[in-house]
Short mmCIF file of C-alpha atoms in Angstrom, two decimals:
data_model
loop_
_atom_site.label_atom_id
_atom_site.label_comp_id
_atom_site.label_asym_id
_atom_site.label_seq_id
_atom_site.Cartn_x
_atom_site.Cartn_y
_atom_site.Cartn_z
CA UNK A 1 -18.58 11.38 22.67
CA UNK A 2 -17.16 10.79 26.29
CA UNK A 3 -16.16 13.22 28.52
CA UNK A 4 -13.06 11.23 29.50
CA UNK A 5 -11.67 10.90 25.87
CA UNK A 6 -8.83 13.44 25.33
CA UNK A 7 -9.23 16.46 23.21
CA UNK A 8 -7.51 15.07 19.89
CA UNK A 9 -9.91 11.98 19.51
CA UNK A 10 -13.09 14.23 19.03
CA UNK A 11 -11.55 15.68 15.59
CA UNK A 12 -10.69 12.23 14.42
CA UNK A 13 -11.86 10.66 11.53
CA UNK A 14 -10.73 7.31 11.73
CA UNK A 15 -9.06 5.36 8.81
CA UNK A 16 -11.84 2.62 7.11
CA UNK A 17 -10.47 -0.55 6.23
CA UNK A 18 -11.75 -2.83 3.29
CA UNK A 19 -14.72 -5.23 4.84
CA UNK A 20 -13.58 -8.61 5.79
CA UNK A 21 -17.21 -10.47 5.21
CA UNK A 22 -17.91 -13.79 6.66
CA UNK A 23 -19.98 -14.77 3.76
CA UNK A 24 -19.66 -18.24 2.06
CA UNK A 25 -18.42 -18.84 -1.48
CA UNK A 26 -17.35 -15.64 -1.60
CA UNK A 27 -14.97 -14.32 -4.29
CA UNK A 28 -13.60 -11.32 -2.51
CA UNK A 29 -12.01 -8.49 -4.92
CA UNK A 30 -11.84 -5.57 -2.29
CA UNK A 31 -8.61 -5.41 -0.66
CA UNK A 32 -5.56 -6.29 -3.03
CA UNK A 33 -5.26 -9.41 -1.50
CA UNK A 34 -2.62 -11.82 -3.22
CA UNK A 35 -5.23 -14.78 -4.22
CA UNK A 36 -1.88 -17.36 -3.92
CA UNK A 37 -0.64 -18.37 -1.04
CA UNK A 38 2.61 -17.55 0.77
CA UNK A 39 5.80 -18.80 -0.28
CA UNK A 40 6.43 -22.39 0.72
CA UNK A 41 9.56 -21.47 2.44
CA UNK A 42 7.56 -19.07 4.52
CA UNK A 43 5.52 -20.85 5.85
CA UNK A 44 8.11 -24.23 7.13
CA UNK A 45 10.00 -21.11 8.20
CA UNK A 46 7.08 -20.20 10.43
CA UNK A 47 6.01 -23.79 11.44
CA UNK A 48 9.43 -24.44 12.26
CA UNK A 49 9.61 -21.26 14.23
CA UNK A 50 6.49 -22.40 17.00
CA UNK A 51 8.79 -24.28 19.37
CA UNK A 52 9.78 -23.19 22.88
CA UNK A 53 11.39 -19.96 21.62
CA UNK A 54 7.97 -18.21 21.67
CA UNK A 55 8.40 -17.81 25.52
CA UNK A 56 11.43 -15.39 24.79
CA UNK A 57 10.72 -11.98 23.12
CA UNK A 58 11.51 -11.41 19.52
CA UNK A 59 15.03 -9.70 18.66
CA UNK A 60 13.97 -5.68 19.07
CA UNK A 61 15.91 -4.37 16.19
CA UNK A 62 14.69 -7.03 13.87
CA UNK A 63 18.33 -7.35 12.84
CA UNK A 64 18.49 -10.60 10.42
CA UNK A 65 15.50 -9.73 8.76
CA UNK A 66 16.58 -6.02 7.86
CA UNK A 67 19.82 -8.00 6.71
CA UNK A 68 17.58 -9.60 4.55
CA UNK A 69 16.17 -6.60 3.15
CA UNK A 70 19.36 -4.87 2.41
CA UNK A 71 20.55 -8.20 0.58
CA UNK A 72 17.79 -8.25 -1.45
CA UNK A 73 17.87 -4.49 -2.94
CA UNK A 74 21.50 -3.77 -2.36
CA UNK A 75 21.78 -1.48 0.52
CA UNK A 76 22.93 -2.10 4.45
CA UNK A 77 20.75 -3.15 6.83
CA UNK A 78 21.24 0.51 8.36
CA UNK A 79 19.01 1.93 5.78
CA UNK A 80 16.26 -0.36 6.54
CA UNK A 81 13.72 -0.17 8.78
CA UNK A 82 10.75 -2.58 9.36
CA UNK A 83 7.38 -2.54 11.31
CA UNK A 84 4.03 -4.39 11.91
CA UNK A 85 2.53 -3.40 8.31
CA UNK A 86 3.41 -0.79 6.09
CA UNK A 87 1.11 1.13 7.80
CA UNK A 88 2.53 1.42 11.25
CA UNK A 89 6.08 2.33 8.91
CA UNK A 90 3.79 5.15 7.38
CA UNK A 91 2.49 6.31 11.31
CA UNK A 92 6.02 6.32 12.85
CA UNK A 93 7.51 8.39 9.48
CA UNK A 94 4.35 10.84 9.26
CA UNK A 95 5.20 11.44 13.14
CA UNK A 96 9.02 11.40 12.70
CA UNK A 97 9.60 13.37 9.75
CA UNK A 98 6.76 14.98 7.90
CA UNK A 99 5.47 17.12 10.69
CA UNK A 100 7.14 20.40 9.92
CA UNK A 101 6.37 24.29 9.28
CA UNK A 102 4.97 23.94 6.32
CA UNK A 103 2.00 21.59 4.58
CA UNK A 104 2.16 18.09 3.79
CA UNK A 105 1.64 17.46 -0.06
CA UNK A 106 -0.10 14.42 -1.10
CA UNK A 107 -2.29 13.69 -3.72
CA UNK A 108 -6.30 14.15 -3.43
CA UNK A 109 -7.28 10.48 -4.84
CA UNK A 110 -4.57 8.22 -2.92
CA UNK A 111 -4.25 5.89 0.38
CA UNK A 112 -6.68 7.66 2.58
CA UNK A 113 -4.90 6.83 5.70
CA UNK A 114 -2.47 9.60 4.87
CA UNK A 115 -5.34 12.42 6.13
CA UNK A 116 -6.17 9.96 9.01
CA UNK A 117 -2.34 10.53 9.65
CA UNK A 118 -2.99 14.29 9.48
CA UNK A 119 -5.69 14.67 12.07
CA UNK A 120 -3.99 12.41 14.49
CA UNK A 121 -0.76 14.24 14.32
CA UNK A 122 -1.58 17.48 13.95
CA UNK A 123 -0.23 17.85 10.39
CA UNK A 124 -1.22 20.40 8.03
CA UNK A 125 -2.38 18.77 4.77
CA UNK A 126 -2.44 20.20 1.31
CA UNK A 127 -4.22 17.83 -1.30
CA UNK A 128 -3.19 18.10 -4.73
CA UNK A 129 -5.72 16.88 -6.71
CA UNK A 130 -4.77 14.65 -9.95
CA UNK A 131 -4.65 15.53 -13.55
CA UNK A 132 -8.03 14.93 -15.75
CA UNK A 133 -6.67 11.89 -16.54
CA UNK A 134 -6.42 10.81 -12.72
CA UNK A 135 -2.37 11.06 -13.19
CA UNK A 136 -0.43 12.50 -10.57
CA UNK A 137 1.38 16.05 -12.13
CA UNK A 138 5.14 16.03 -10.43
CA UNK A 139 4.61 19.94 -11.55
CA UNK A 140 1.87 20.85 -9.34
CA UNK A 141 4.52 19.47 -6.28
CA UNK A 142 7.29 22.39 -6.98
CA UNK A 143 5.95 24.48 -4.02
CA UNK A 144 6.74 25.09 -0.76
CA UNK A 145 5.65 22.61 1.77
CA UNK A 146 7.13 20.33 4.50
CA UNK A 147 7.02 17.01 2.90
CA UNK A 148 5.87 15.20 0.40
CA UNK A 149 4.50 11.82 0.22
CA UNK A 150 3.22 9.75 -3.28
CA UNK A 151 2.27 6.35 -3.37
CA UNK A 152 3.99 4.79 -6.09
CA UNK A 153 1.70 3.31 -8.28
CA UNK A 154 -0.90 5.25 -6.96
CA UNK A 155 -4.02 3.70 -5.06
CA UNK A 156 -6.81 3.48 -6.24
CA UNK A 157 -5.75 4.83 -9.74
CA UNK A 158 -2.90 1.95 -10.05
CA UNK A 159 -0.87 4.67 -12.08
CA UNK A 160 2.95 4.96 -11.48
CA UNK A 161 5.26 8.07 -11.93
CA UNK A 162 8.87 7.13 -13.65
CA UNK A 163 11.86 7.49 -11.53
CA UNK A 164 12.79 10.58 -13.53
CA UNK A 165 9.42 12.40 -11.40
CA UNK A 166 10.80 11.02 -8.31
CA UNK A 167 14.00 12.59 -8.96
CA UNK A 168 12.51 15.96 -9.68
CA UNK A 169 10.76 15.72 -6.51
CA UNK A 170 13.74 14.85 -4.72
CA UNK A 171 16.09 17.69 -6.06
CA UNK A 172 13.20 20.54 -5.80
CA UNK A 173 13.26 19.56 -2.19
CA UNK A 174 16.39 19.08 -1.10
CA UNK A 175 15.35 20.11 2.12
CA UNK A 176 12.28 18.27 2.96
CA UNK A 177 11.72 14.40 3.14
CA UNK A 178 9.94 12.63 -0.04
CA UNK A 179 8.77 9.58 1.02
CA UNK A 180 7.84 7.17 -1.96
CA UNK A 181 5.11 4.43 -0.93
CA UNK A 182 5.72 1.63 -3.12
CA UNK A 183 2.91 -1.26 -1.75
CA UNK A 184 2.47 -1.98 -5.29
CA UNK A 185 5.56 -1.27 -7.07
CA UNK A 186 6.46 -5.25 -7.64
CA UNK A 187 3.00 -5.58 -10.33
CA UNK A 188 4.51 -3.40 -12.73
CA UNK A 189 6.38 -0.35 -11.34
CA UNK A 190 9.72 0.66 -10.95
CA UNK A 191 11.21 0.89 -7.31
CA UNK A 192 13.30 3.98 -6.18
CA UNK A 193 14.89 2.07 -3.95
CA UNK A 194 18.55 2.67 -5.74
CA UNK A 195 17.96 6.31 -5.35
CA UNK A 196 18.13 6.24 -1.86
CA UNK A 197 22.09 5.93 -2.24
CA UNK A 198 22.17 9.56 -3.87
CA UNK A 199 19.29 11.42 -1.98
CA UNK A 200 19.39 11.24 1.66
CA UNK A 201 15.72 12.76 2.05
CA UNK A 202 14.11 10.33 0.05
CA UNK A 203 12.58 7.37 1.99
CA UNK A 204 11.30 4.21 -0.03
CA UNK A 205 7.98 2.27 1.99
CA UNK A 206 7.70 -1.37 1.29
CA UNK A 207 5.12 -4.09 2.30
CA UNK A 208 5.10 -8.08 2.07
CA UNK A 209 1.33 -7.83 2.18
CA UNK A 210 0.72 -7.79 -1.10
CA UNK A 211 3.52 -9.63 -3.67
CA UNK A 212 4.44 -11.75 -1.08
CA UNK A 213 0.95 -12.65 0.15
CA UNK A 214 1.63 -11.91 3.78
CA UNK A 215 -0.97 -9.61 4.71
CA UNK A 216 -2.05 -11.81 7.64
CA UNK A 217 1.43 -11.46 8.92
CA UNK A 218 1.90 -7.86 9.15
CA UNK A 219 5.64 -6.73 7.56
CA UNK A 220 6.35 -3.41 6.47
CA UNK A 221 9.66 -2.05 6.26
CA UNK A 222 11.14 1.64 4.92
CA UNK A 223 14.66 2.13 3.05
CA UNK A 224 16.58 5.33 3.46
CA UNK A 225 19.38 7.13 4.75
CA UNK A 226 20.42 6.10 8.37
CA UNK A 227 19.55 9.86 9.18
CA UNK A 228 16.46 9.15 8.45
CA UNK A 229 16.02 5.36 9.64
CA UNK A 230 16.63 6.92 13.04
CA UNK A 231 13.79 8.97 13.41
CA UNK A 232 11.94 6.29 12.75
CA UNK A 233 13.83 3.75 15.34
CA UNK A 234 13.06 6.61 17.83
CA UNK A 235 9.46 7.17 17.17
CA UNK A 236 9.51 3.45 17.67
CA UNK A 237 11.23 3.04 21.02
CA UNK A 238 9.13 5.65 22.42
CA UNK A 239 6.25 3.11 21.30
CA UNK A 240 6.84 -0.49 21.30
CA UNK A 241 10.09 -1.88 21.19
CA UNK A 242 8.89 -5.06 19.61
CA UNK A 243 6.40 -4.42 17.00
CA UNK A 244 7.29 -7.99 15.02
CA UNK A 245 7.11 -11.35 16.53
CA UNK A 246 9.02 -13.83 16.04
CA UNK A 247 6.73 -15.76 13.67
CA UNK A 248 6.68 -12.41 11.57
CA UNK A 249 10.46 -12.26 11.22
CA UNK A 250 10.96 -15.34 9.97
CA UNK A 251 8.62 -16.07 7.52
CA UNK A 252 9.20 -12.56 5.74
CA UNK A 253 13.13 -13.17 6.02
CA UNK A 254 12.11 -16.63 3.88
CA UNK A 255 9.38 -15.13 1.84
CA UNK A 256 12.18 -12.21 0.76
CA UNK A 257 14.39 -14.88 -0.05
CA UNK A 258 12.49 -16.99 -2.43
CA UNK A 259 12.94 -14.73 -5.39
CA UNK A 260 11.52 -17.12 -7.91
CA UNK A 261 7.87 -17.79 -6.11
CA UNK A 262 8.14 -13.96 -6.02
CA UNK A 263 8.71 -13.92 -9.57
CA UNK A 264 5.84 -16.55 -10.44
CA UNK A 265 2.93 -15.14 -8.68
CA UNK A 266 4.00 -11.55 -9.76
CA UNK A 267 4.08 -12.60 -13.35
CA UNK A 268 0.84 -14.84 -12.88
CA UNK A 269 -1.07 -11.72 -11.43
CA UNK A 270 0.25 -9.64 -14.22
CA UNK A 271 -0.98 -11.65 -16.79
CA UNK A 272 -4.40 -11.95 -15.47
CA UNK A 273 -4.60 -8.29 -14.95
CA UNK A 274 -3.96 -7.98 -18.49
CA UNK A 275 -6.77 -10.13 -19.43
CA UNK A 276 -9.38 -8.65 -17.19
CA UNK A 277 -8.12 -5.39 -18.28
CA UNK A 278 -8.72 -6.66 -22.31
CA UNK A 279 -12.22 -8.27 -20.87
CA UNK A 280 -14.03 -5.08 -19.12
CA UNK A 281 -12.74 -2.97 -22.09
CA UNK A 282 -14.80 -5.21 -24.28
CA UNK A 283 -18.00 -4.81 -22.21
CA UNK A 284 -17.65 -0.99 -22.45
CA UNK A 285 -15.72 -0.11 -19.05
CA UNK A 286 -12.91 2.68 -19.12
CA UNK A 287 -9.81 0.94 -17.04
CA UNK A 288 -6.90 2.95 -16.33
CA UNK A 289 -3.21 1.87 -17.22
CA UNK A 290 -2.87 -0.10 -14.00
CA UNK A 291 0.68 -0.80 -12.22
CA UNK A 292 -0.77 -2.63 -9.22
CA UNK A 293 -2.22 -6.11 -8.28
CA UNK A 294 -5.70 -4.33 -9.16
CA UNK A 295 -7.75 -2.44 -11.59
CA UNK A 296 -9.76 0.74 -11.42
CA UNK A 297 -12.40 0.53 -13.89
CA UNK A 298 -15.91 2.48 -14.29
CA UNK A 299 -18.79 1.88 -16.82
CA UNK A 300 -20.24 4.65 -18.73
CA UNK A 301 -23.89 3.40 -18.48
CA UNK A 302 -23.89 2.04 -15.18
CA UNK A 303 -23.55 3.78 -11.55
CA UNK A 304 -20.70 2.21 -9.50
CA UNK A 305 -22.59 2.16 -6.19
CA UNK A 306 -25.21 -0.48 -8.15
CA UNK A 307 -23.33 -2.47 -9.57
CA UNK A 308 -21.39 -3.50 -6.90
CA UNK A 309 -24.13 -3.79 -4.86
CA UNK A 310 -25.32 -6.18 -7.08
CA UNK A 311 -21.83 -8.41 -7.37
CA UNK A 312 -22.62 -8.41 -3.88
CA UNK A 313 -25.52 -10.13 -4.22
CA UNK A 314 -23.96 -12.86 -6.26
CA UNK A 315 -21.04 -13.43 -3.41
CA UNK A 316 -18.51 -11.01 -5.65
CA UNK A 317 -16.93 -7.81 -3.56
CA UNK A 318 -15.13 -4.69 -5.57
CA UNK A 319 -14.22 -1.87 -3.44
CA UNK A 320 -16.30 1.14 -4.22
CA UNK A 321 -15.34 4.56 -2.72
CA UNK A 322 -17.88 6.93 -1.65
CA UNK A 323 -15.49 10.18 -2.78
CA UNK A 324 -15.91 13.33 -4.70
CA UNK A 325 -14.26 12.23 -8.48
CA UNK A 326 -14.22 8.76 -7.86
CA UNK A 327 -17.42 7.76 -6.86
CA UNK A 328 -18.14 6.41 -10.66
CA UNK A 329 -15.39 3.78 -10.28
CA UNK A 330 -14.44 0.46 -8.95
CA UNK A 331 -11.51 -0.81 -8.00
CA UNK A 332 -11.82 -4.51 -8.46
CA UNK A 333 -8.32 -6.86 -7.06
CA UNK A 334 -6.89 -9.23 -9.40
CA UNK A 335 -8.11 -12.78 -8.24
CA UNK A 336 -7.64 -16.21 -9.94
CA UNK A 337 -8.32 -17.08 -13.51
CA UNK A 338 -11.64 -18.38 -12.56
CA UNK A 339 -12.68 -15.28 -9.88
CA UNK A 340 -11.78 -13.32 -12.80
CA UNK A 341 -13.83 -14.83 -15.48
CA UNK A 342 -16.93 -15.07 -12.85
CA UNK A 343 -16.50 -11.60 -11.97
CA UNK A 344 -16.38 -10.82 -16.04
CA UNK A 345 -19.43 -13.52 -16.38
CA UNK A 346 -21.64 -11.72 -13.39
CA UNK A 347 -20.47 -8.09 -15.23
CA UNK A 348 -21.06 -9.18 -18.49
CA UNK A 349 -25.02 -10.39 -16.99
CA UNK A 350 -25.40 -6.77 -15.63
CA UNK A 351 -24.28 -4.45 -17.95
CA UNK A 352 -26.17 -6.48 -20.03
CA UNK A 353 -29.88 -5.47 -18.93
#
């Protein structure tokens, strides 16, 4: 504590990010990174982008690349919005349009930035906590509050809601935003991007970390009605005017626009995810139905905490979360074919003794 730190920083409990080891032959599961590369196209796009240009700043309102949004799910680039990383798209809406009267719903097992958000903010949260069967209950969100926000599928459960809940959410509050955080949505759920055309408080949160395997590059973008787009355009000229480069623009307007590498590496992580999903099953782990680029898995006979202390030990990292419900469980990232069968071979080893 510091005498010269202003009052809000004493109450805040800062956001944790997964580890980024420097450890050597390490097969790192912890952070839903893509384990392909970027598109091809993204990266000439990028190479070809480091010339004398750099000296000049990047265009402010991002304007091609939320052209290339729009193109891409059918809307005009005045519903879109982007920013460094989903996350600094979920800071500038949290600040812009879900601090209100009432309580922010969200659900108890989910991002846990969105409380970080809270406490910075000065928003009231409400935490609805999940079904028994870690499912999110669109009934238990038909109360008053101020906002609502759901990732969509869930993290860490990897569970998605059809757009039928999203639309009950939207028309039981008419008059509060829903925002929909969809940072998984391309590994198996279903985007509610098109209803954005017939509910003007619903807005939609993308990222290119994930699917597109930019998470170095830091793209996040939000789709909605222009109502709401400017809030967040505000929030963000009161902040920085240029939160993406130049380098940033360009390789996400390419990486958008090479639907079939999209396609490939979605498919190829899908398929593996169903294999390591068939594979812990068969050494007695309980995996839920998973939606997302991961899987959240615990075992019975075996405390989470342990065993992925000892991956650890043999170079492997799962993310394990030290939180009331879910501190049984792992959530483990789909890698490669063979960082999946090592992490099923080291597993297999464990459970084993």
């Amino acid at each position: 504590m510091s005498r010269f730190w202003s009052p809000v920083v004493h109450n805040l409990t800062p956001y944790v990010p997964g580890e980024q080891p420097r450890m050597t032959n390490l097969i790192k599961l912890n952070t839903n990174e893509s384990p392909y590369g970027p598109s091809p196209k993204a990266l000439a796009a990028i190479r070809a982008a480091t010339d004398d240009t750099l000296r000049l700043y990047p265009d402010p309102s991002a304007l091609a690349l939320r052209q290339a949004i729009g193109r891409a799910h059918d809307v005009p680039a005045g519903h879109v919005f982007v920013g460094n990383g989903s996350d600094e798209v979920l800071a500038h809406t949290f600040q812009a349009l879900l601090k209100h009267d009432g309580p922010l719903l969200f659900p108890d097992i989910s991002y846990s930035f969105y409380p970080v958000y809270c406490g910075l903010y000065g928003i009231t949260a409400q935490m609805v906590p999940l079904d028994a069967d870690m499912r999110v209950n669109v009934a238990d969100y038909l109360r008053p509050c101020g906002g609502v926000i759901v990732p969509n599928p869930n993290a860490p459960t990897g569970m998605a809601l059809s757009l039928t809940h999203i639309e009950t959410l939207l028309t039981h509050h008419r008059d509060q935003v829903v925002v929909v955080d969809e940072a998984y949505v391309d590994f198996g759920g279903e985007t509610a991007i098109p209803l954005t055309a017939r509910h003007d408080n619903l807005l939609v949160v993308r990222t290119l970390s994930k699917s597109s395997a930019l998470a170095g590059l830091r793209v996040g973008y939000a789709v909605g009605h222009p109502d709401l787009i400017e809030a967040l355009t505000r929030v963000k000229d009161s902040f920085n005017s240029y939160p993406l480069d130049r380098l940033a623009q360009v390789g996400a307007i390419a990486a958008i626009e090479d639907r079939e590498w999209l396609a490939n590496i979605r498919e190829r992580i899908i398929r593996s995810r169903d294999r390591l999903t068939h594979s812990l099953g068969e050494m007695g782990f309980e995996v839920l139905p998973s939606c997302a680029n991961f899987v959240f898995a615990h075992h019975p006979g075996h405390d989470a905490l342990t065993l992925a202390r000892t991956l650890r030990e043999r170079a492997i990292i799962v993310r394990h979360f030290r939180t009331p419900r879910i501190a049984q469980w792992l959530r483990i990232t789909i890698g490669t074919e063979a960082e999946c069968q090592a992490l099923c071979d080291a597993l297999a080893d464990i459970t084993a003794t």
